[in-house]
Short mmCIF file of C-alpha atoms and ligand atoms in Angstrom, two decimals:
data_model
loop_
_atom_site.label_atom_id
_atom_site.label_comp_id
_atom_site.label_asym_id
_atom_site.label_seq_id
_atom_site.Cartn_x
_atom_site.Cartn_y
_atom_site.Cartn_z
CA MET X 1 -10.61 -36.90 22.95
CA LYS X 2 -12.11 -34.20 24.79
CA HIS X 3 -9.24 -32.13 27.00
CA THR X 4 -8.32 -28.49 27.07
CA ASP X 5 -5.69 -26.37 25.20
CA ILE X 6 -2.47 -25.47 27.21
CA VAL X 7 -2.68 -21.85 26.10
CA GLU X 8 -6.00 -21.48 27.61
CA ILE X 9 -4.84 -22.89 31.04
CA LEU X 10 -2.04 -20.79 31.20
CA LYS X 11 -4.25 -17.68 30.52
CA GLY X 12 -5.39 -18.26 34.19
CA ASP X 13 -9.16 -18.86 33.57
CA PHE X 14 -9.06 -22.51 34.90
CA LEU X 15 -7.76 -21.85 38.53
CA GLY X 16 -9.52 -24.36 40.83
CA LYS X 17 -11.08 -26.37 37.99
CA ARG X 18 -10.09 -29.95 36.94
CA VAL X 19 -9.12 -30.41 33.76
CA THR X 20 -7.63 -32.90 31.19
CA VAL X 21 -4.51 -31.43 29.06
CA CYS X 22 -2.85 -33.84 26.28
CA GLY X 23 0.76 -32.96 24.95
CA TRP X 24 4.59 -33.96 24.85
CA VAL X 25 6.94 -34.30 27.51
CA ARG X 26 9.85 -31.66 27.77
CA THR X 27 11.59 -32.20 31.00
CA PHE X 28 11.44 -33.84 33.95
CA ARG X 29 12.61 -33.35 37.41
CA ASP X 30 12.10 -35.92 40.34
CA SER X 31 12.58 -35.24 44.05
CA ALA X 32 11.58 -37.62 46.96
CA GLN X 33 8.26 -36.97 47.40
CA VAL X 34 7.19 -34.82 44.33
CA ALA X 35 7.86 -35.10 40.41
CA PHE X 36 7.77 -32.00 38.07
CA LEU X 37 6.88 -32.64 34.25
CA GLU X 38 6.72 -29.47 31.74
CA LEU X 39 4.08 -30.60 29.18
CA SER X 40 3.63 -28.76 25.78
CA ASP X 41 0.97 -29.27 23.57
CA GLY X 42 1.96 -26.72 20.77
CA THR X 43 -0.76 -24.24 21.17
CA SER X 44 1.66 -21.96 23.34
CA PHE X 45 5.12 -21.03 23.47
CA SER X 46 4.92 -21.84 27.10
CA ARG X 47 4.79 -25.10 28.58
CA LEU X 48 2.45 -26.21 32.03
CA GLN X 49 3.86 -27.75 35.00
CA ILE X 50 2.74 -30.94 35.78
CA VAL X 51 2.97 -31.45 39.45
CA VAL X 52 2.96 -35.29 40.41
CA ASP X 53 2.59 -36.24 43.87
CA LYS X 54 4.46 -39.30 44.23
CA SER X 55 2.33 -40.76 47.29
CA ALA X 56 -0.75 -40.74 45.41
CA ILE X 57 0.18 -41.57 42.18
CA ALA X 58 2.52 -44.17 41.01
CA LEU X 59 4.21 -42.64 37.97
CA ASP X 60 5.03 -45.04 35.03
CA GLY X 61 8.63 -44.26 34.36
CA GLU X 62 8.08 -43.99 30.44
CA CYS X 63 6.12 -40.72 31.10
CA THR X 64 8.46 -39.29 32.24
CA LYS X 65 11.21 -39.53 28.72
CA ASN X 66 11.74 -36.36 27.15
CA GLY X 67 9.60 -36.34 23.89
CA ALA X 68 6.84 -38.96 25.15
CA SER X 69 3.13 -38.00 24.80
CA VAL X 70 0.71 -38.39 28.01
CA CYS X 71 -2.61 -37.22 28.61
CA VAL X 72 -2.90 -35.79 32.59
CA LYS X 73 -6.00 -35.08 34.49
CA GLY X 74 -5.97 -32.79 37.48
CA GLU X 75 -6.56 -29.73 38.95
CA ILE X 76 -5.50 -26.58 38.06
CA VAL X 77 -3.94 -24.42 40.91
CA LYS X 78 -1.66 -21.41 41.58
CA ALA X 79 1.94 -22.06 41.01
CA PHE X 80 3.98 -23.19 44.02
CA LYS X 81 6.73 -20.56 42.80
CA GLY X 82 6.37 -17.55 40.79
CA GLU X 83 3.32 -16.38 39.15
CA GLY X 84 0.74 -18.61 36.82
CA VAL X 85 -0.54 -21.76 37.73
CA GLU X 86 0.55 -25.57 37.38
CA LEU X 87 -1.44 -28.91 37.38
CA ASN X 88 -1.85 -30.90 40.51
CA ALA X 89 -2.26 -34.62 38.72
CA GLU X 90 -4.75 -37.02 39.42
CA GLU X 91 -3.83 -39.11 36.56
CA VAL X 92 -1.19 -39.48 34.13
CA VAL X 93 -1.76 -41.91 31.05
CA LEU X 94 0.88 -42.69 28.61
CA LEU X 95 -0.21 -42.35 25.08
CA GLY X 96 3.11 -43.16 23.05
CA ALA X 97 6.27 -44.03 24.47
CA CYS X 98 9.57 -42.06 23.38
CA PRO X 99 12.60 -44.81 23.39
CA SER X 100 16.07 -42.75 23.87
CA ASP X 101 17.39 -42.58 20.41
CA TYR X 102 14.77 -39.90 20.11
CA PRO X 103 17.11 -37.13 18.20
CA ILE X 104 15.57 -34.12 19.80
CA GLN X 105 18.37 -33.83 23.07
CA LYS X 106 18.97 -30.72 24.95
CA LYS X 107 22.93 -31.50 23.59
CA ARG X 108 22.26 -31.55 19.84
CA THR X 109 20.11 -28.69 18.62
CA SER X 110 22.40 -26.71 15.91
CA LEU X 111 20.16 -25.67 13.46
CA GLU X 112 21.96 -27.13 11.05
CA PHE X 113 21.61 -31.08 12.38
CA LEU X 114 17.75 -29.99 12.96
CA ARG X 115 17.43 -29.22 9.59
CA GLY X 116 18.43 -33.22 8.69
CA ILE X 117 15.15 -34.03 11.14
CA PRO X 118 12.46 -31.72 9.21
CA HIS X 119 9.87 -34.03 10.80
CA LEU X 120 10.75 -33.72 14.59
CA ARG X 121 12.28 -30.22 14.61
CA LEU X 122 8.87 -28.39 15.13
CA ARG X 123 9.06 -30.08 18.45
CA THR X 124 11.75 -27.72 19.51
CA ASN X 125 11.42 -24.17 21.08
CA THR X 126 13.17 -22.26 18.10
CA PHE X 127 10.84 -23.96 15.48
CA ASN X 128 7.81 -23.45 17.87
CA ALA X 129 8.36 -19.88 18.28
CA VAL X 130 9.05 -19.71 14.42
CA PHE X 131 5.98 -21.00 13.18
CA ARG X 132 3.92 -19.50 15.83
CA VAL X 133 5.13 -16.20 14.52
CA ARG X 134 4.94 -17.26 11.00
CA SER X 135 1.26 -17.85 11.88
CA ILE X 136 0.42 -14.54 13.65
CA ALA X 137 2.00 -12.94 10.78
CA ALA X 138 0.20 -14.35 8.04
CA GLN X 139 -3.15 -13.88 9.90
CA ALA X 140 -1.78 -10.05 9.89
CA VAL X 141 -1.35 -9.83 6.55
CA HIS X 142 -4.91 -10.89 5.36
CA ARG X 143 -6.37 -8.61 8.38
CA TYR X 144 -4.04 -5.76 6.96
CA PHE X 145 -5.81 -5.97 3.39
CA HIS X 146 -9.05 -7.01 4.40
CA GLU X 147 -9.67 -3.79 6.67
CA ARG X 148 -8.83 -1.74 3.55
CA HIS X 149 -11.00 -3.48 1.30
CA TYR X 150 -8.65 -5.49 -1.04
CA VAL X 151 -10.14 -8.38 -2.38
CA TYR X 152 -8.32 -11.74 -1.76
CA VAL X 153 -7.46 -13.62 -4.98
CA ASN X 154 -6.17 -16.73 -6.01
CA THR X 155 -4.12 -17.12 -8.86
CA PRO X 156 -3.27 -19.65 -11.01
CA ILE X 157 -0.15 -21.81 -10.00
CA ILE X 158 0.06 -23.79 -13.41
CA THR X 159 0.81 -21.35 -15.91
CA ALA X 160 1.79 -20.86 -19.30
CA SER X 161 3.28 -17.48 -19.34
CA ASP X 162 6.68 -16.93 -17.29
CA CYS X 163 6.48 -13.44 -15.77
CA GLU X 164 9.63 -12.54 -17.61
CA GLY X 165 12.70 -11.47 -15.28
CA ALA X 166 12.23 -13.84 -12.54
CA GLY X 167 14.01 -16.57 -12.97
CA GLU X 168 13.67 -19.83 -14.36
CA MET X 169 10.44 -21.66 -14.38
CA PHE X 170 9.78 -25.29 -13.53
CA ARG X 171 8.15 -27.37 -16.15
CA VAL X 172 4.91 -28.95 -15.77
CA THR X 173 4.36 -32.05 -18.16
CA THR X 174 2.73 -35.48 -18.13
CA GLN X 175 4.75 -36.74 -21.15
CA PRO X 176 6.67 -39.82 -20.42
CA PHE X 177 10.01 -39.81 -19.69
CA ASP X 178 10.85 -41.77 -22.97
CA ALA X 179 8.80 -39.27 -25.13
CA LYS X 180 10.54 -38.59 -28.47
CA TYR X 181 9.55 -35.72 -30.65
CA ALA X 182 11.03 -34.19 -33.86
CA SER X 183 11.18 -30.88 -32.27
CA GLU X 184 10.26 -28.75 -28.98
CA ALA X 185 7.03 -27.51 -30.33
CA GLU X 186 5.72 -31.01 -31.17
CA TYR X 187 6.69 -32.49 -27.91
CA TYR X 188 4.40 -29.37 -26.13
CA LYS X 189 1.69 -30.07 -28.45
CA ASN X 190 1.11 -33.40 -27.13
CA ASP X 191 1.65 -32.64 -23.55
CA PHE X 192 -1.31 -32.18 -21.27
CA PHE X 193 -2.02 -28.64 -21.85
CA GLY X 194 -1.08 -28.65 -25.54
CA GLN X 195 1.85 -26.19 -24.74
CA LYS X 196 4.37 -25.54 -22.79
CA ALA X 197 3.32 -25.15 -18.98
CA GLY X 198 4.88 -24.33 -15.74
CA LEU X 199 4.78 -23.76 -11.94
CA SER X 200 4.18 -19.77 -11.74
CA VAL X 201 6.63 -17.83 -10.69
CA SER X 202 4.49 -15.05 -9.63
CA GLY X 203 0.78 -14.02 -9.71
CA GLN X 204 1.23 -10.38 -11.07
CA LEU X 205 0.09 -10.65 -14.58
CA GLU X 206 -3.08 -12.26 -13.09
CA GLY X 207 -3.40 -10.10 -10.43
CA GLU X 208 -3.20 -6.93 -12.59
CA VAL X 209 -6.04 -8.65 -14.06
CA ALA X 210 -7.97 -8.66 -10.86
CA ALA X 211 -6.61 -5.11 -9.92
CA THR X 212 -8.15 -3.70 -13.42
CA ALA X 213 -12.12 -5.10 -11.79
CA PHE X 214 -11.74 -4.83 -7.88
CA SER X 215 -9.02 -1.97 -7.97
CA LYS X 216 -7.58 -3.26 -4.83
CA ILE X 217 -6.76 -7.06 -4.86
CA TYR X 218 -3.77 -9.21 -3.21
CA THR X 219 -2.82 -12.61 -3.26
CA PHE X 220 -0.97 -15.02 -0.83
CA GLY X 221 0.21 -17.99 -2.42
CA PRO X 222 3.20 -20.31 -3.08
CA SER X 223 5.23 -19.42 -6.04
CA PHE X 224 7.95 -21.44 -7.73
CA ARG X 225 11.42 -20.83 -8.94
CA ALA X 226 14.12 -22.65 -10.20
CA GLU X 227 16.77 -20.85 -8.59
CA ASN X 228 19.81 -22.23 -9.38
CA SER X 229 21.65 -20.21 -6.20
CA ASN X 230 22.40 -22.02 -3.18
CA THR X 231 21.99 -19.22 -0.69
CA THR X 232 20.49 -18.56 2.73
CA ARG X 233 17.85 -16.55 0.98
CA HIS X 234 16.18 -18.51 -1.70
CA LEU X 235 14.01 -21.53 -1.80
CA ALA X 236 12.40 -23.14 -4.88
CA GLU X 237 9.10 -23.03 -3.33
CA PHE X 238 8.19 -19.92 -0.99
CA TRP X 239 4.89 -17.80 -0.20
CA HIS X 240 4.38 -14.71 -1.94
CA ILE X 241 2.12 -11.82 -0.99
CA GLU X 242 1.59 -9.65 -4.12
CA PRO X 243 -0.95 -6.81 -3.90
CA GLU X 244 -1.71 -4.77 -7.01
CA VAL X 245 -3.72 -1.81 -6.86
CA ALA X 246 -5.51 0.65 -9.75
CA PHE X 247 -5.15 4.44 -9.27
CA ALA X 248 -1.99 3.99 -7.42
CA GLU X 249 1.47 5.56 -8.87
CA LEU X 250 5.04 4.95 -7.51
CA PRO X 251 4.91 6.36 -4.33
CA ASP X 252 1.39 5.33 -3.29
CA ILE X 253 2.28 1.69 -3.73
CA MET X 254 5.41 2.71 -1.87
CA GLU X 255 3.30 3.84 0.92
CA ILE X 256 1.27 0.81 1.15
CA ALA X 257 4.53 -1.16 1.48
CA GLU X 258 5.72 0.59 4.18
CA GLU X 259 2.41 0.61 6.62
CA MET X 260 1.37 -2.95 5.85
CA ILE X 261 5.38 -3.97 7.02
CA LYS X 262 4.86 -1.85 10.04
CA TYR X 263 1.38 -3.19 10.62
CA VAL X 264 2.51 -6.73 10.68
CA ILE X 265 5.73 -6.41 12.68
CA ARG X 266 3.49 -4.61 15.34
CA ALA X 267 1.05 -7.20 15.23
CA VAL X 268 3.70 -9.81 15.60
CA LEU X 269 5.22 -7.99 18.59
CA GLU X 270 1.71 -7.56 20.26
CA GLU X 271 0.45 -10.60 19.57
CA CYS X 272 3.81 -13.00 20.58
CA PRO X 273 5.24 -11.41 23.45
CA ASP X 274 7.12 -14.71 24.43
CA GLU X 275 8.13 -15.50 21.05
CA MET X 276 9.73 -12.22 20.64
CA ASN X 277 11.55 -12.03 23.87
CA PHE X 278 13.28 -15.88 23.23
CA PHE X 279 14.10 -14.70 19.76
CA ASP X 280 15.51 -11.23 21.41
CA SER X 281 17.53 -13.78 24.15
CA PHE X 282 18.61 -16.60 21.98
CA ILE X 283 18.64 -15.91 18.32
CA GLU X 284 18.80 -12.17 17.45
CA LYS X 285 20.14 -9.81 20.64
CA GLY X 286 18.24 -6.45 20.36
CA LEU X 287 15.75 -7.97 18.02
CA LYS X 288 12.47 -6.08 19.62
CA ASP X 289 14.37 -2.97 19.95
CA LYS X 290 15.50 -3.31 16.19
CA LEU X 291 11.79 -3.70 15.16
CA TRP X 292 9.82 -1.20 17.48
CA HIS X 293 12.43 1.38 15.87
CA VAL X 294 11.37 0.29 12.65
CA VAL X 295 7.48 0.41 13.31
CA ASN X 296 8.28 3.90 14.59
CA SER X 297 10.31 5.46 11.88
CA GLU X 298 10.02 6.18 8.17
CA PHE X 299 12.02 4.06 5.69
CA GLY X 300 14.65 5.43 4.05
CA VAL X 301 14.48 6.01 0.28
CA LEU X 302 17.53 6.34 -2.24
CA ASP X 303 17.66 6.66 -5.97
CA TYR X 304 19.27 4.32 -7.83
CA THR X 305 21.93 6.67 -9.03
CA ASP X 306 22.27 8.37 -5.74
CA ALA X 307 23.37 4.52 -4.40
CA ILE X 308 25.63 4.00 -7.16
CA GLY X 309 27.46 7.18 -6.11
CA ILE X 310 27.71 6.30 -2.53
CA LEU X 311 29.00 2.80 -3.46
CA GLN X 312 31.57 3.66 -5.77
CA LYS X 313 32.64 6.48 -2.81
CA ALA X 314 32.55 3.30 -0.41
CA ASP X 315 35.07 2.45 1.83
CA ALA X 316 34.82 -1.01 1.07
CA GLN X 317 36.15 -3.73 -0.76
CA PHE X 318 33.54 -5.13 -3.18
CA SER X 319 34.04 -8.08 -5.04
CA TYR X 320 31.38 -7.31 -7.96
CA PRO X 321 32.41 -3.77 -9.76
CA VAL X 322 29.89 -1.00 -9.16
CA GLU X 323 28.96 0.98 -11.82
CA TRP X 324 25.85 2.86 -13.41
CA GLY X 325 23.30 0.22 -14.87
CA CYS X 326 24.48 -2.92 -12.96
CA ASP X 327 22.27 -4.94 -10.82
CA LEU X 328 22.98 -4.38 -7.28
CA GLN X 329 24.08 -7.71 -5.85
CA THR X 330 23.93 -8.80 -2.21
CA GLU X 331 27.09 -7.10 -1.12
CA HIS X 332 26.19 -3.97 -2.22
CA GLU X 333 22.71 -4.04 -0.68
CA LYS X 334 24.03 -5.01 2.48
CA TYR X 335 26.26 -1.86 2.52
CA LEU X 336 23.67 0.49 2.01
CA THR X 337 21.36 -1.15 4.47
CA ASP X 338 23.74 -2.45 7.01
CA VAL X 339 26.53 0.71 6.83
CA VAL X 340 24.78 3.33 5.44
CA MET X 341 21.14 3.58 5.78
CA GLN X 342 20.86 1.08 9.01
CA LYS X 343 17.20 0.68 8.42
CA PRO X 344 14.96 -0.37 5.84
CA VAL X 345 15.46 1.37 2.51
CA PHE X 346 13.65 1.75 -0.72
CA ILE X 347 16.10 2.04 -3.48
CA ILE X 348 13.89 3.51 -6.92
CA ASN X 349 14.39 4.32 -10.21
CA TYR X 350 16.61 1.57 -11.20
CA PRO X 351 17.85 1.37 -15.11
CA LYS X 352 15.21 0.06 -17.23
CA GLU X 353 17.55 -2.54 -18.90
CA ILE X 354 17.70 -4.57 -15.56
CA LYS X 355 14.35 -4.72 -14.63
CA SER X 356 11.13 -6.13 -16.51
CA PHE X 357 9.33 -5.40 -18.99
CA TYR X 358 5.88 -4.04 -17.28
CA MET X 359 7.63 -1.36 -15.38
CA LYS X 360 6.80 2.30 -16.04
CA GLN X 361 8.77 4.15 -17.99
CA ASN X 362 10.23 7.41 -16.61
CA SER X 363 10.37 10.51 -18.53
CA ASP X 364 13.97 10.39 -18.55
CA GLY X 365 14.10 7.61 -21.18
CA LYS X 366 16.55 5.26 -18.79
CA THR X 367 15.17 4.56 -15.79
CA VAL X 368 12.10 2.93 -14.78
CA ALA X 369 9.44 3.72 -11.89
CA ALA X 370 10.63 0.23 -9.73
CA THR X 371 11.68 0.03 -6.14
CA ASP X 372 13.19 -2.93 -3.93
CA LEU X 373 12.79 -2.50 -0.50
CA LEU X 374 16.02 -3.54 1.36
CA VAL X 375 16.50 -4.29 4.83
CA PRO X 376 19.29 -5.09 7.24
CA GLY X 377 21.08 -8.37 7.54
CA ILE X 378 18.81 -10.00 4.49
CA GLY X 379 18.61 -7.18 1.71
CA GLU X 380 15.41 -7.31 -0.91
CA ILE X 381 12.24 -8.39 0.68
CA ILE X 382 10.23 -6.52 -1.50
CA GLY X 383 10.36 -6.22 -5.66
CA CYS X 384 7.64 -3.56 -6.48
CA SER X 385 6.96 -1.03 -9.51
CA GLU X 386 4.31 0.93 -11.29
CA ARG X 387 3.38 -0.79 -14.12
CA GLU X 388 3.38 0.51 -17.67
CA ALA X 389 0.01 1.80 -18.22
CA ASP X 390 0.41 3.27 -21.71
CA PRO X 391 -0.21 0.52 -24.50
CA GLU X 392 2.10 2.06 -27.02
CA LYS X 393 5.43 2.29 -24.25
CA LEU X 394 4.52 -1.45 -23.27
CA LEU X 395 4.63 -2.85 -27.05
CA GLN X 396 7.93 -1.15 -27.54
CA ALA X 397 9.57 -2.54 -24.28
CA MET X 398 8.05 -6.19 -25.18
CA LYS X 399 9.06 -5.74 -28.91
CA ILE X 400 12.87 -4.64 -27.54
CA ARG X 401 12.89 -7.82 -25.67
CA ASN X 402 11.59 -10.22 -28.60
CA MET X 403 8.51 -11.54 -26.54
CA ASP X 404 6.12 -13.42 -28.14
CA LEU X 405 2.86 -10.76 -28.11
CA SER X 406 0.55 -13.41 -28.83
CA SER X 407 0.72 -15.05 -25.27
CA TYR X 408 0.22 -11.53 -24.05
CA ARG X 409 -2.98 -10.73 -25.95
CA GLN X 410 -4.82 -10.35 -22.36
CA TYR X 411 -2.17 -8.32 -20.51
CA LEU X 412 -2.54 -6.00 -23.61
CA ASP X 413 -5.88 -5.79 -23.41
CA LEU X 414 -6.16 -4.44 -20.09
CA ARG X 415 -4.02 -1.49 -21.38
CA LYS X 416 -6.42 -1.13 -24.58
CA PHE X 417 -9.65 -1.05 -22.83
CA GLY X 418 -9.95 1.18 -19.94
CA THR X 419 -6.18 1.59 -18.85
CA VAL X 420 -5.40 3.02 -15.30
CA PRO X 421 -2.27 3.98 -13.38
CA HIS X 422 -1.07 0.89 -11.23
CA SER X 423 1.34 -0.64 -9.15
CA GLY X 424 1.96 -3.59 -7.29
CA PHE X 425 4.78 -5.32 -4.88
CA GLY X 426 5.80 -8.80 -4.44
CA LEU X 427 6.81 -9.64 -0.59
CA GLY X 428 8.70 -12.82 -0.01
CA PHE X 429 6.98 -14.07 3.17
CA GLU X 430 9.81 -16.44 4.18
CA ARG X 431 12.14 -13.48 4.10
CA PHE X 432 10.03 -11.34 6.23
CA VAL X 433 9.63 -14.11 8.77
CA MET X 434 13.64 -14.11 8.92
CA TYR X 435 13.54 -10.50 9.36
CA VAL X 436 10.96 -10.50 12.30
CA THR X 437 12.58 -13.43 13.85
CA GLY X 438 16.43 -12.80 13.34
CA MET X 439 16.58 -16.16 11.74
CA GLU X 440 19.41 -15.88 9.36
CA ASN X 441 18.80 -19.39 7.27
CA ILE X 442 15.53 -19.13 4.73
CA ARG X 443 15.50 -23.22 5.50
CA ASP X 444 14.33 -22.54 8.94
CA VAL X 445 11.26 -20.75 8.56
CA THR X 446 9.69 -23.03 6.51
CA LEU X 447 8.35 -26.21 6.92
CA PHE X 448 10.04 -28.73 4.34
CA PRO X 449 12.28 -26.04 2.49
CA ARG X 450 13.12 -26.78 -0.89
CA SER X 451 15.98 -25.92 -2.73
CA VAL X 452 18.11 -27.56 -5.32
CA ASN X 453 19.02 -31.10 -4.40
CA ASN X 454 16.81 -30.91 -1.45
CA ILE X 455 13.34 -32.19 -1.43
CA MET X 456 13.05 -34.08 1.92
P1 LIG R 1 16.53 -11.82 -5.27
O1 LIG R 1 17.41 -10.80 -6.26
O2 LIG R 1 16.58 -11.97 -4.02
O3 LIG R 1 16.75 -13.16 -5.89
P2 LIG R 1 14.24 -11.24 -7.04
O4 LIG R 1 14.39 -9.86 -7.55
O5 LIG R 1 14.37 -12.15 -7.94
O6 LIG R 1 14.81 -11.62 -5.84
P3 LIG R 1 11.48 -10.59 -7.49
O7 LIG R 1 10.82 -11.11 -8.38
O8 LIG R 1 11.31 -9.18 -7.02
O9 LIG R 1 12.57 -11.78 -6.66
O10 LIG R 1 10.02 -11.30 -6.11
C1 LIG R 1 9.42 -10.77 -5.40
C2 LIG R 1 10.31 -11.16 -3.71
O11 LIG R 1 9.95 -12.46 -3.69
C3 LIG R 1 11.45 -10.59 -3.50
O12 LIG R 1 11.68 -9.17 -2.94
C4 LIG R 1 11.65 -11.84 -2.43
O13 LIG R 1 11.50 -11.29 -1.20
C5 LIG R 1 10.81 -12.71 -2.82
N1 LIG R 1 11.77 -13.87 -3.26
C6 LIG R 1 12.14 -14.17 -4.52
N2 LIG R 1 12.85 -14.90 -5.07
C7 LIG R 1 12.86 -16.08 -3.84
C8 LIG R 1 13.34 -17.10 -3.46
N3 LIG R 1 13.90 -18.04 -4.39
N4 LIG R 1 13.33 -17.91 -2.17
C9 LIG R 1 12.48 -17.03 -1.44
N5 LIG R 1 12.13 -15.72 -1.79
C10 LIG R 1 11.72 -15.54 -2.99
MN1 LIG R 2 13.33 -8.07 -7.00
#
């Protein structure tokens, strides 16, 4: 159907022109002579007002129902009230009626209720804004890396290696449900790949392969984790941005992470003014000021050991005890970001025992050159490290963990043939979208969230 996007019309270039628009009716107001329809086609956060002169057109009652889809022809004129434009209708055609049991009604808009109708919730203002921001943010991520000569690579989704330390892997199999074998090894030998396979939890290991050829690479794709935790910030399927950079040490990659986050936040603030005003008014008061402050100030940096000291002296009741060597729990992260720093903060130099085998061992013999970026309200959004480039130290770390060296031959080869210092990070895209929109549940920033017992 030939028609014009509402977003184009709202820019103002169509003044005085005759156009055709298509969309869904969002509101209807009636008076003696004139009726008003607000139409959304989803190409913009704002809607187009349609003015119907009832003496000129017989308006089909079905076209006035919330959620009905219509096609309207008419002339774009200056709005009667306020700035902007509206459409003087010459013809209003019903495309699809919307009966009164349409679940998207003004009264029933709790996010929890909407989670139960994922196929319809996108037609609300909130989800329109969330997914528009998500899209602009994704574009900005690509732009950031592209402008800086990174190669965008796509790492495998089906993988044989589990990037150790990153949670449980989903299995990929074609075995019949009643397959019986004497041993696990026999079972997998007969499976599609002739060995155990699963969905990738991270593209890092393959990303390192690409970075040791192209210097600067990034991936932006799905990762899968069979997380048993039913939290507001974990999904079984999430989108993962993973740059990997050769000739970069921990401070270099931290600088990149900070610059990238600021770049993307600025892009969202500048390119999505209507959406960000909406979030600022209805989802998180003060959101825009908070984000501009983030863009214009330095992120904090806190040594893990100092963070432990702060937590031990804290005037707060934690349910998990704090001692050097422990992993930081959400409550600890929240205290550090929300109470102590009140801005994004990198926690650096974690104890080697609680981090992964591939992280560069610091000269103190106790810690690794790793950092998590924590942000107020959410906690960790980035996991980052310099990778161990010394083949001997890497081997030793793998042996301590009883890892099967034969399945990491390629990875070890990278250290054998022209090894280089290199670093990378993983940013959970949904967590980032939560941060910039103020949405508090990760299920509300992804189209069809997958989590324990939920695959609607
Ligand atoms: P967490 O401790 O929060 O569970 P993690 O330390 O297991 O995260 P990493 O392995 O460091 O996570 O992954 C890098 C990033 O990917 C995290 O900082 C986070 O932003 C994101 N991420 C990890 N797991 C999930 C998940 N289940 N759902 C959504 N995002 C995730
Ligand atoms: Mn992490």
